Short mmCIF file of C-alpha atoms and ligand atoms in Angstrom, two decimals:
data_model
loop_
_atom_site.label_atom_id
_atom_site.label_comp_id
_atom_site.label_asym_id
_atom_site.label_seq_id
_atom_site.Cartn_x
_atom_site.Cartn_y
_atom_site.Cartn_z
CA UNK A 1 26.20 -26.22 15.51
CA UNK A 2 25.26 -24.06 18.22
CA UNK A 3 21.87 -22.35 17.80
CA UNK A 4 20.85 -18.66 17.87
CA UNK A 5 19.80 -17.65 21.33
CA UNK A 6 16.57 -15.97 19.67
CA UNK A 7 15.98 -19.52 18.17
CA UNK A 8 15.46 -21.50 20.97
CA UNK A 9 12.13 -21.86 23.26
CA UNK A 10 11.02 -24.16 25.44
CA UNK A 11 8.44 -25.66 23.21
CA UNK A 12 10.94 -26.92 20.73
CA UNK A 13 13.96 -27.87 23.29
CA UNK A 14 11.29 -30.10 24.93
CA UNK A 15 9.41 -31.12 21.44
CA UNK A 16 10.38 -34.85 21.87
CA UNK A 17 9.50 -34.86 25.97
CA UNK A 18 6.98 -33.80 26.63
CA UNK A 19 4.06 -30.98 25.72
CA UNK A 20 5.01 -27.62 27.58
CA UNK A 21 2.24 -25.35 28.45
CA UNK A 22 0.61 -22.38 29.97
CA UNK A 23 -2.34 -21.20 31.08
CA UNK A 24 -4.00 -18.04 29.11
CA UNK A 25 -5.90 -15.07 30.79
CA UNK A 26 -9.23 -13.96 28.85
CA UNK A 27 -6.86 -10.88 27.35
CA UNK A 28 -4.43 -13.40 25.80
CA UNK A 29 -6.81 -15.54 24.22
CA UNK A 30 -7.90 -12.49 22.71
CA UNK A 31 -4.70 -11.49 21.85
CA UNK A 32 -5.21 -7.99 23.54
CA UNK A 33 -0.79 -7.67 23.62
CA UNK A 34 1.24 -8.27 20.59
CA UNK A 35 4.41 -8.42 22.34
CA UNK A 36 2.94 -11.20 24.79
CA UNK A 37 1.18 -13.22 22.05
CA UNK A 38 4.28 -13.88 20.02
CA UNK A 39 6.05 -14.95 23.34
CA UNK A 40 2.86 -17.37 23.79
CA UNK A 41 3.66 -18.64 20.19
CA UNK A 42 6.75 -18.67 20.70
CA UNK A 43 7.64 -20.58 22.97
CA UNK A 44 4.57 -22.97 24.25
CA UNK A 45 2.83 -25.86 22.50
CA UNK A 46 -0.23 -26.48 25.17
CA UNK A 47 -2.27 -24.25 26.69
CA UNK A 48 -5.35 -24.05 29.36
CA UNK A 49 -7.31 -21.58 30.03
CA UNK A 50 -7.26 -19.92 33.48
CA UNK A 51 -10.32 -19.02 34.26
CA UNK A 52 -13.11 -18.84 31.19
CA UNK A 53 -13.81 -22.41 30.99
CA UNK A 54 -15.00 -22.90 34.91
CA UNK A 55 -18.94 -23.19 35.42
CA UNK A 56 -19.33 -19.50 36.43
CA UNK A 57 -18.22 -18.59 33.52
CA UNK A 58 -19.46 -20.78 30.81
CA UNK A 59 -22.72 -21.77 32.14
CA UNK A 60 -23.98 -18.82 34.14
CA UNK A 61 -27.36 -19.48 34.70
CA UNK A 62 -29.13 -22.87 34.36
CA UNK A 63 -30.37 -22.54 30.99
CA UNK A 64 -27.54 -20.41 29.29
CA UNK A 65 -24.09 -21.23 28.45
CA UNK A 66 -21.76 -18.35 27.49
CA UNK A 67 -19.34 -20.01 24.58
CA UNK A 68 -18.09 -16.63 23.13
CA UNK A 69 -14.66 -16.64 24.67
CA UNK A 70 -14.47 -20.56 24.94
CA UNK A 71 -15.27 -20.89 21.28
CA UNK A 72 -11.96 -18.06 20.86
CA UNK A 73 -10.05 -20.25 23.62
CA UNK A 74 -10.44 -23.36 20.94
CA UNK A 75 -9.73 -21.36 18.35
CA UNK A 76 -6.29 -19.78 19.53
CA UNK A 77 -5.28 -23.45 19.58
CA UNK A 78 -6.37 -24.81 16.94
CA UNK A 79 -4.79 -21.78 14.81
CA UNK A 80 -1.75 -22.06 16.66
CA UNK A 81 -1.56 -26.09 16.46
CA UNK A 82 -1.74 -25.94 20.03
CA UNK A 83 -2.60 -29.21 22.51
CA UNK A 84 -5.84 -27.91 23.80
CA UNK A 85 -6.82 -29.07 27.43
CA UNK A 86 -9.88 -28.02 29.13
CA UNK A 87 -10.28 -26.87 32.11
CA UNK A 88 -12.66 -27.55 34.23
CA UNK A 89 -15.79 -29.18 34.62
CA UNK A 90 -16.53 -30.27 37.77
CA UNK A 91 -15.16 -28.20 41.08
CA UNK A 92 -16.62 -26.47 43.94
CA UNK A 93 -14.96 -23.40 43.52
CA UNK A 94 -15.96 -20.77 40.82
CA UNK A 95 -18.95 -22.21 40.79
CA UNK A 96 -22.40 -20.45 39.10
CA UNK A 97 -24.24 -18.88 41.83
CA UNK A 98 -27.16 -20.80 40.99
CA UNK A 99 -25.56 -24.31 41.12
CA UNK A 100 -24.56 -23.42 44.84
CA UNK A 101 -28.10 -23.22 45.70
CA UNK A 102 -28.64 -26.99 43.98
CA UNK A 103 -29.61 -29.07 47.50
CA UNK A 104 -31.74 -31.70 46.01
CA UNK A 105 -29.70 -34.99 44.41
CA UNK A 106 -32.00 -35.40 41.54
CA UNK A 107 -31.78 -31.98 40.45
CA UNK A 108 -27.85 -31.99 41.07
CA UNK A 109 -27.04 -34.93 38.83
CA UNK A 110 -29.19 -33.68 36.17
CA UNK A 111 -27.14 -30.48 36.44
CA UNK A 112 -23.62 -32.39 36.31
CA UNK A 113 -24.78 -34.98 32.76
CA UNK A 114 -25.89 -31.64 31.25
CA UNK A 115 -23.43 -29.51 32.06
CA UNK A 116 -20.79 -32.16 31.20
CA UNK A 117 -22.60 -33.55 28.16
CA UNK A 118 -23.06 -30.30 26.40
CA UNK A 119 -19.33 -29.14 26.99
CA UNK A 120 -17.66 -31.74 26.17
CA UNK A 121 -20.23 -32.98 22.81
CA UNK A 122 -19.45 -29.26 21.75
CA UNK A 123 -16.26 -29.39 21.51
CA UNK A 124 -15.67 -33.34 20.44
CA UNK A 125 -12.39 -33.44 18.81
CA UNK A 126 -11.42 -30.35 19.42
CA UNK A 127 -10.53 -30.40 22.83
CA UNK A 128 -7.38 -32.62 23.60
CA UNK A 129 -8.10 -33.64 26.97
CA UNK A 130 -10.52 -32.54 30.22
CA UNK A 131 -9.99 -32.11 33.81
CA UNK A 132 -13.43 -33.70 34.55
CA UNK A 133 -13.10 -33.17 38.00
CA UNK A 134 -11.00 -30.52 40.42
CA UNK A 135 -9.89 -31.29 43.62
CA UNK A 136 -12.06 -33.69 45.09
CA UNK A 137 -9.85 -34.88 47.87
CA UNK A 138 -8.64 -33.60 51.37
CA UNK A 139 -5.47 -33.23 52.39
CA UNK A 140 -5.72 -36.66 54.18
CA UNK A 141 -6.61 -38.59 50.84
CA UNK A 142 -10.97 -38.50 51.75
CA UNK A 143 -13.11 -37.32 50.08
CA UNK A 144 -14.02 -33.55 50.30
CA UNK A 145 -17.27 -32.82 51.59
CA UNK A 146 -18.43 -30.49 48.47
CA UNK A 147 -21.28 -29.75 47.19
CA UNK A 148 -21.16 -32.65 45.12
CA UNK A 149 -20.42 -35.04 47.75
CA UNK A 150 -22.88 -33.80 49.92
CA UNK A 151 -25.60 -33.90 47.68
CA UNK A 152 -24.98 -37.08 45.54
CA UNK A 153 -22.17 -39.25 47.47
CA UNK A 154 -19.82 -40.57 46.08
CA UNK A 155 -21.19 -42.27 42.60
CA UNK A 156 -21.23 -38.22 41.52
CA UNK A 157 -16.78 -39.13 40.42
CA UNK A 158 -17.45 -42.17 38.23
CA UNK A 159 -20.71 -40.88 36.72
CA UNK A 160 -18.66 -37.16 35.74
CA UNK A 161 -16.09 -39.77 34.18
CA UNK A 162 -18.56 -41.81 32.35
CA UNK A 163 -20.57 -39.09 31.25
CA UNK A 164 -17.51 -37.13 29.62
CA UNK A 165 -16.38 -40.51 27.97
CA UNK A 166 -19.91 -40.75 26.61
CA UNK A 167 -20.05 -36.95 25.06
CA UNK A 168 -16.54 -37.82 23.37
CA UNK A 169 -14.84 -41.57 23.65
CA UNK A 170 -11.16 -40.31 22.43
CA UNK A 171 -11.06 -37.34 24.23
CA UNK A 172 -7.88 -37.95 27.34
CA UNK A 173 -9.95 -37.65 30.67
CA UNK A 174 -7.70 -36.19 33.96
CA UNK A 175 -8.28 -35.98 37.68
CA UNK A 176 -6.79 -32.66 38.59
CA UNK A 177 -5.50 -31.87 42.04
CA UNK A 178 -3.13 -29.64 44.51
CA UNK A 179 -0.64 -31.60 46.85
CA UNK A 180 -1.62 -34.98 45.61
CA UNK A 181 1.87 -35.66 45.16
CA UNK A 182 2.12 -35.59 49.34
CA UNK A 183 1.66 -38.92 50.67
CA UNK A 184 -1.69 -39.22 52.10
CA UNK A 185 -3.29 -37.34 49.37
CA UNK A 186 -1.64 -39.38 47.24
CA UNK A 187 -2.74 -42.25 48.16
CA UNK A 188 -6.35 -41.28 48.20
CA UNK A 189 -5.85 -40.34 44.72
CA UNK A 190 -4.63 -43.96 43.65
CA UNK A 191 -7.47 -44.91 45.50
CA UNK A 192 -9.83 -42.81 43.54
CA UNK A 193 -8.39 -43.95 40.05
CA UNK A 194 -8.50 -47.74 40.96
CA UNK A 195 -12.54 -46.87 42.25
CA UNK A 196 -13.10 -45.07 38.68
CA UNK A 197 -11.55 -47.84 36.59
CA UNK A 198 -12.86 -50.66 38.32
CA UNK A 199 -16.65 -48.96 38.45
CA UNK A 200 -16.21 -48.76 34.08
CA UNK A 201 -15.49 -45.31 33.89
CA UNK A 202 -12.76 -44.24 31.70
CA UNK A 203 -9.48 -42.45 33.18
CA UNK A 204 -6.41 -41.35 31.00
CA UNK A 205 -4.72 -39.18 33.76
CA UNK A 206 -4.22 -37.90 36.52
CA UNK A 207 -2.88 -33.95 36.90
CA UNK A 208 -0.61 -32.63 39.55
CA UNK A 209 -1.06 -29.26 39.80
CA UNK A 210 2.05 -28.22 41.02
CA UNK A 211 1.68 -24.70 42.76
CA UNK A 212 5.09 -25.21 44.51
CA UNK A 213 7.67 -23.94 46.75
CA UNK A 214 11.68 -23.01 46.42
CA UNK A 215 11.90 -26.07 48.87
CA UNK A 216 8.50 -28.21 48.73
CA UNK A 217 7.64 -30.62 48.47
CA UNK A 218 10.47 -32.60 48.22
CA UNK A 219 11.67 -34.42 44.78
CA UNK A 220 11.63 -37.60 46.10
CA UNK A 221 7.67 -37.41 46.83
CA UNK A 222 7.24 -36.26 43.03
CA UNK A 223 9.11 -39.08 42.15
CA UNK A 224 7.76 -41.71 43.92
CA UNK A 225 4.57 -39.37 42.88
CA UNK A 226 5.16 -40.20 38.85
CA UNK A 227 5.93 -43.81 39.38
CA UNK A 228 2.57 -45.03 41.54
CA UNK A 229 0.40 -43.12 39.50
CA UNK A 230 2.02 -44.54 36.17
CA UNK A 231 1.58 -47.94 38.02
CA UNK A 232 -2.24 -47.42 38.39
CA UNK A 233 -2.39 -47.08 34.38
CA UNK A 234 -2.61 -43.10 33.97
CA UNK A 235 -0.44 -40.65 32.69
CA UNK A 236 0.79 -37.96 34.48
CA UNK A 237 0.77 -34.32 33.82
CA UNK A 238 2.05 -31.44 35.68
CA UNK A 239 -0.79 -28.96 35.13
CA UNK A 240 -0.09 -25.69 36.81
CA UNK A 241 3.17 -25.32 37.53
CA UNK A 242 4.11 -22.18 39.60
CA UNK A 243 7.16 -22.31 42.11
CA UNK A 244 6.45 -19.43 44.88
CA UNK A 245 9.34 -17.52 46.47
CA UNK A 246 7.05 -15.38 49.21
CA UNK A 247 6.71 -16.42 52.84
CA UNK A 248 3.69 -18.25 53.55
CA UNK A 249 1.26 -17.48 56.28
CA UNK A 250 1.20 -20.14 58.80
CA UNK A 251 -0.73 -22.98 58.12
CA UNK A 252 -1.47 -22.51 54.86
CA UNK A 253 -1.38 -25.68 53.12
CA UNK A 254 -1.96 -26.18 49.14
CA UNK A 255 -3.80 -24.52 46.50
CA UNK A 256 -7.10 -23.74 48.32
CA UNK A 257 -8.40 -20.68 46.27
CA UNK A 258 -10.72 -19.68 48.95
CA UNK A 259 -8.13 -19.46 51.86
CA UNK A 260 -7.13 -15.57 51.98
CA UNK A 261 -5.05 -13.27 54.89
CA UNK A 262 -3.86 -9.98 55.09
CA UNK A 263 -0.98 -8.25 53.74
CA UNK A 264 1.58 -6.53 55.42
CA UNK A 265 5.27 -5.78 54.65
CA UNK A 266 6.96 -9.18 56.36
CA UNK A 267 4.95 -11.26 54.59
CA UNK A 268 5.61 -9.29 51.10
CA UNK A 269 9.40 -9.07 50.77
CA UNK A 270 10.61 -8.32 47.36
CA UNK A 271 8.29 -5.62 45.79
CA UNK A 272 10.39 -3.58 43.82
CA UNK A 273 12.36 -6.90 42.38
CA UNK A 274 13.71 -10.25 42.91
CA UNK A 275 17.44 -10.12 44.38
CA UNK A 276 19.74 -12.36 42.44
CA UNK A 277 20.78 -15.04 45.44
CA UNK A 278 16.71 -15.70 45.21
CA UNK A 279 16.00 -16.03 41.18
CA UNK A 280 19.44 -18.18 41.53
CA UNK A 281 17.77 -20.43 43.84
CA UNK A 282 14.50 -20.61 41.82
CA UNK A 283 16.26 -21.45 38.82
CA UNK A 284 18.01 -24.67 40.53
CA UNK A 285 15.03 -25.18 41.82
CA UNK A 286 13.52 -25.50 38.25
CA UNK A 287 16.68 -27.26 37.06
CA UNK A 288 16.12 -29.97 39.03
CA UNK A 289 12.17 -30.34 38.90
CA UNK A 290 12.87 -30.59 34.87
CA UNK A 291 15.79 -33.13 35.76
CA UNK A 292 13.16 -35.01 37.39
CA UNK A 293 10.86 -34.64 34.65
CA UNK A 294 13.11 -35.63 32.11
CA UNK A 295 13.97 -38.59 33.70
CA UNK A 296 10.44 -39.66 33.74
CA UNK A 297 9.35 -38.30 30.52
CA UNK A 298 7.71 -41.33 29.61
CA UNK A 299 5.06 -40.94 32.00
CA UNK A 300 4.84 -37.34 31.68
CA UNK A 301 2.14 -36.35 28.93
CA UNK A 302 2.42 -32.31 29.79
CA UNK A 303 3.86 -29.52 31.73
CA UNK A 304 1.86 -26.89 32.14
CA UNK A 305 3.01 -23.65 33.59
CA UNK A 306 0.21 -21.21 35.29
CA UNK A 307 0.60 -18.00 33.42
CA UNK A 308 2.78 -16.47 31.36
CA UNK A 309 4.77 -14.37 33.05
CA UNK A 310 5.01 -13.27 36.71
CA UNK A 311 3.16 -9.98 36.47
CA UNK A 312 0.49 -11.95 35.08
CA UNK A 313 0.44 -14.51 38.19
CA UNK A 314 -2.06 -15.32 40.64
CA UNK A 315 0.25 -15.39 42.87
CA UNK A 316 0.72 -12.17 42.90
CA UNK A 317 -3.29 -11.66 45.04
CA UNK A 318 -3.35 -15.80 46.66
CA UNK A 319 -2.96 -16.08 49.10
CA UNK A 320 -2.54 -12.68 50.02
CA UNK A 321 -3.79 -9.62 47.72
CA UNK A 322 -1.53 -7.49 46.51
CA UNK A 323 1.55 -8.82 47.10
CA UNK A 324 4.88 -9.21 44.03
CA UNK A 325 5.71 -12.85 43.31
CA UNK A 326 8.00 -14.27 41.08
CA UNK A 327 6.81 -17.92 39.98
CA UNK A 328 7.41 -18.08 36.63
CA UNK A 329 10.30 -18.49 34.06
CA UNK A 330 9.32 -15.12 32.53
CA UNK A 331 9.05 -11.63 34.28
CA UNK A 332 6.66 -9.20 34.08
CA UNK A 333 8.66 -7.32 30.88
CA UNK A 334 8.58 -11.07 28.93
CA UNK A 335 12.45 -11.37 29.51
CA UNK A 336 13.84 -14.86 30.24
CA UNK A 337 14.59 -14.91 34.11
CA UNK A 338 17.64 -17.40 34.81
CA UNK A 339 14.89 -20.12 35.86
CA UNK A 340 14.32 -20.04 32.13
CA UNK A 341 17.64 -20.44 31.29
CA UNK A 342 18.16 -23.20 33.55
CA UNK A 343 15.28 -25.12 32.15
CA UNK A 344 16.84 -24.57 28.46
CA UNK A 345 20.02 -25.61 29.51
CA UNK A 346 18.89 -29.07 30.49
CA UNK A 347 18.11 -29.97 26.95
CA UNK A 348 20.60 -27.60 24.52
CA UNK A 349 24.83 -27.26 25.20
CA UNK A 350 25.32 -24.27 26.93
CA UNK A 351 25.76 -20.67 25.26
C1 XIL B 401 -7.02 -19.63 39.81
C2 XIL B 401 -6.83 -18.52 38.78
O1 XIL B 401 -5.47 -18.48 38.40
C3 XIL B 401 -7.26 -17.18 39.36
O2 XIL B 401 -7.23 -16.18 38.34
C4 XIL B 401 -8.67 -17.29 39.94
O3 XIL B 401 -9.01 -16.08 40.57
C5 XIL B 401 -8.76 -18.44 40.94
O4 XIL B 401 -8.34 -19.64 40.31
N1 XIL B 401 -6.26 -24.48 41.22
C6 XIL B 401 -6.93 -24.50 40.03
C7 XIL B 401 -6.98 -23.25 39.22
O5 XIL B 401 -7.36 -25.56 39.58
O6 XIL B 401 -8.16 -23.17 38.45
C8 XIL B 401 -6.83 -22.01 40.07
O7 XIL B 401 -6.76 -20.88 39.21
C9 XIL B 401 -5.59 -22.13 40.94
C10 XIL B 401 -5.69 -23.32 41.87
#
């Protein structure tokens, strides 16, 4: 029997694949818009969220933490029966002020077991898994040179791993990254997990972040992505999935948040709306990213999309303020785009 059209979401087409997620802004875990809230409930089973849990947030000064709107963030899920990831612990970027002035080693690792320790011990079974540490790696599979790095070396990765296995042994624990599905990067990666694993840490996962375009990276790296990091003994999730449909500004490589250029009208296309020959392409493009999904949904443990809905993107101001992009499977009135549709189809006969 064919079901009703309002019936169906993505969450329950994809209930026996794998969890589908989203990230949620500060207002949504708040609940601040009806209309959007029941689309959240809806139609996702996961969730992250974007911004509240990063270290300038949460732990704005060295001796406070600010739980108010994780403590709602955990709550939203829990209500909601919701897979709860968090996200993040350790990255360079939205960092507290006062950790960026942190030069001395001893000082830094005492900053990283209590920052880690006291997140992750608060919410012990609560949370469903971490992203203990944010893009690490360049683009050539070394290490970044962050603040971490510089300050601590290397040992700083598989002491953040052991340390958030220590505050809460069942908790999932996930590398997170941009463009680690590219070759080099890649490889680094698997390089990284093997270091972990062999050094006694504990690693469940690795997350590809997925800030895409309508034609890259190409399948056959997220392929051969999925099966080498299943091979090195972690699942795989796809953490925050956006597909861009803007021009890029030359050279711009990845999901750096702190690369930024100007705006002017070549480079900002389509800002009244979306002509149909480009959400047709996006949705194929989607089509066959979930084809490719599906096909490995063993390996996959979650696929999280970043945001909502496209009005809500940060897209939208990265990396270029101001511009109108279109990433996402809804738009910015909530109504299923044909990318949506194309997903849906995948899994239930078509209407
Ligand atoms: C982004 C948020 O979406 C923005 O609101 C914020 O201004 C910058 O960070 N990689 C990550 C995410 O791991 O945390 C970033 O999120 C996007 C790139």
């Amino acid at each position: 029997m064919k079901k009703e059209k309002s019936a169906i979401s993505l969450k329950d087409s994809y209930k026996n694949d794998f969890y589908i997620g989203t990230a949620l802004s500060a207002d949504q875990i708040e609940e601040k818009n009806a209309k959007e809230d029941s689309l959240i409930k809806k139609e996702f089973n996961a969730i992250t969220a974007e911004n509240i849990m990063k270290s300038m947030f949460v732990h704005p000064f060295k001796d406070k933490y600010d739980f108010a709107l994780t403590d709602k963030f955990i709550a939203y899920g829990e209500k909601n029966k919701m897979f709860i990831h968090g996200h993040t612990l350790i990255w360079h970027s939205q960092l507290a002020p006062w950790m960026q002035k942190i030069k001395d080693s001893t000082e830094m690792k005492a900053f990283i077991k209590d920052h880690i320790t006291t997140i992750v011990s608060k919410y012990k079974g609560r949370v469903d898994s971490w992203d203990v540490v944010n893009e690490a790696l360049n683009e050539d599979g070394t290490l970044r040179k962050s603040i971490f790095l510089n300050t601590l070396g290397e040992s700083y990765l598989v002491d953040a791993f052991k340390w958030a296995a220590a505050a809460d042994p069942k908790v999932d624990l996930y590398y997170n990254d941009y463009n680690n599905e590219a070759p080099a990067k890649r490889a680094g990666n698997i390089a990284l997990i093997k270091k972990i694993k062999a050094a006694g840490g504990k690693i469940d996962g690795v997350g590809i972040q997925a800030h895409w375009k309508l034609n890259h990276p190409a399948l056959e790296e997220i392929e051969k992505s999925i099966l080498e990091y299943s091979a090195a003994g972690v699942k795989v999730a796809f953490t925050e999935l956006d597909i861009s449909v803007l021009p890029d500004p030359h050279n711009l490589n990845g999901a750096d948040v702190n690369q930024n250029f100007e705006l002017n009208a070549k480079m900002n296309p389509y800002p009244k709306s979306l002509p149909d020959s480009v959400q047709v392409k996006l949705a194929e493009r989607y089509a066959s990213i979930f084809k490719l999904f599906l096909k490995h949904k063993d390996k996959i443990s979650r696929v999280t999309f970043w945001g909502v809905h496209d009005g809500q993107s940060w897209l939208n101001d990265w990396p270029i303020k101001g511009r109108t992009n279109y990433p996402l499977l809804f738009d910015k009135d909530l109504k299923h785009k044909k990318a949506y549709n194309s997903v849906i189809e995948l899994k239930e006969t078509k209407q």
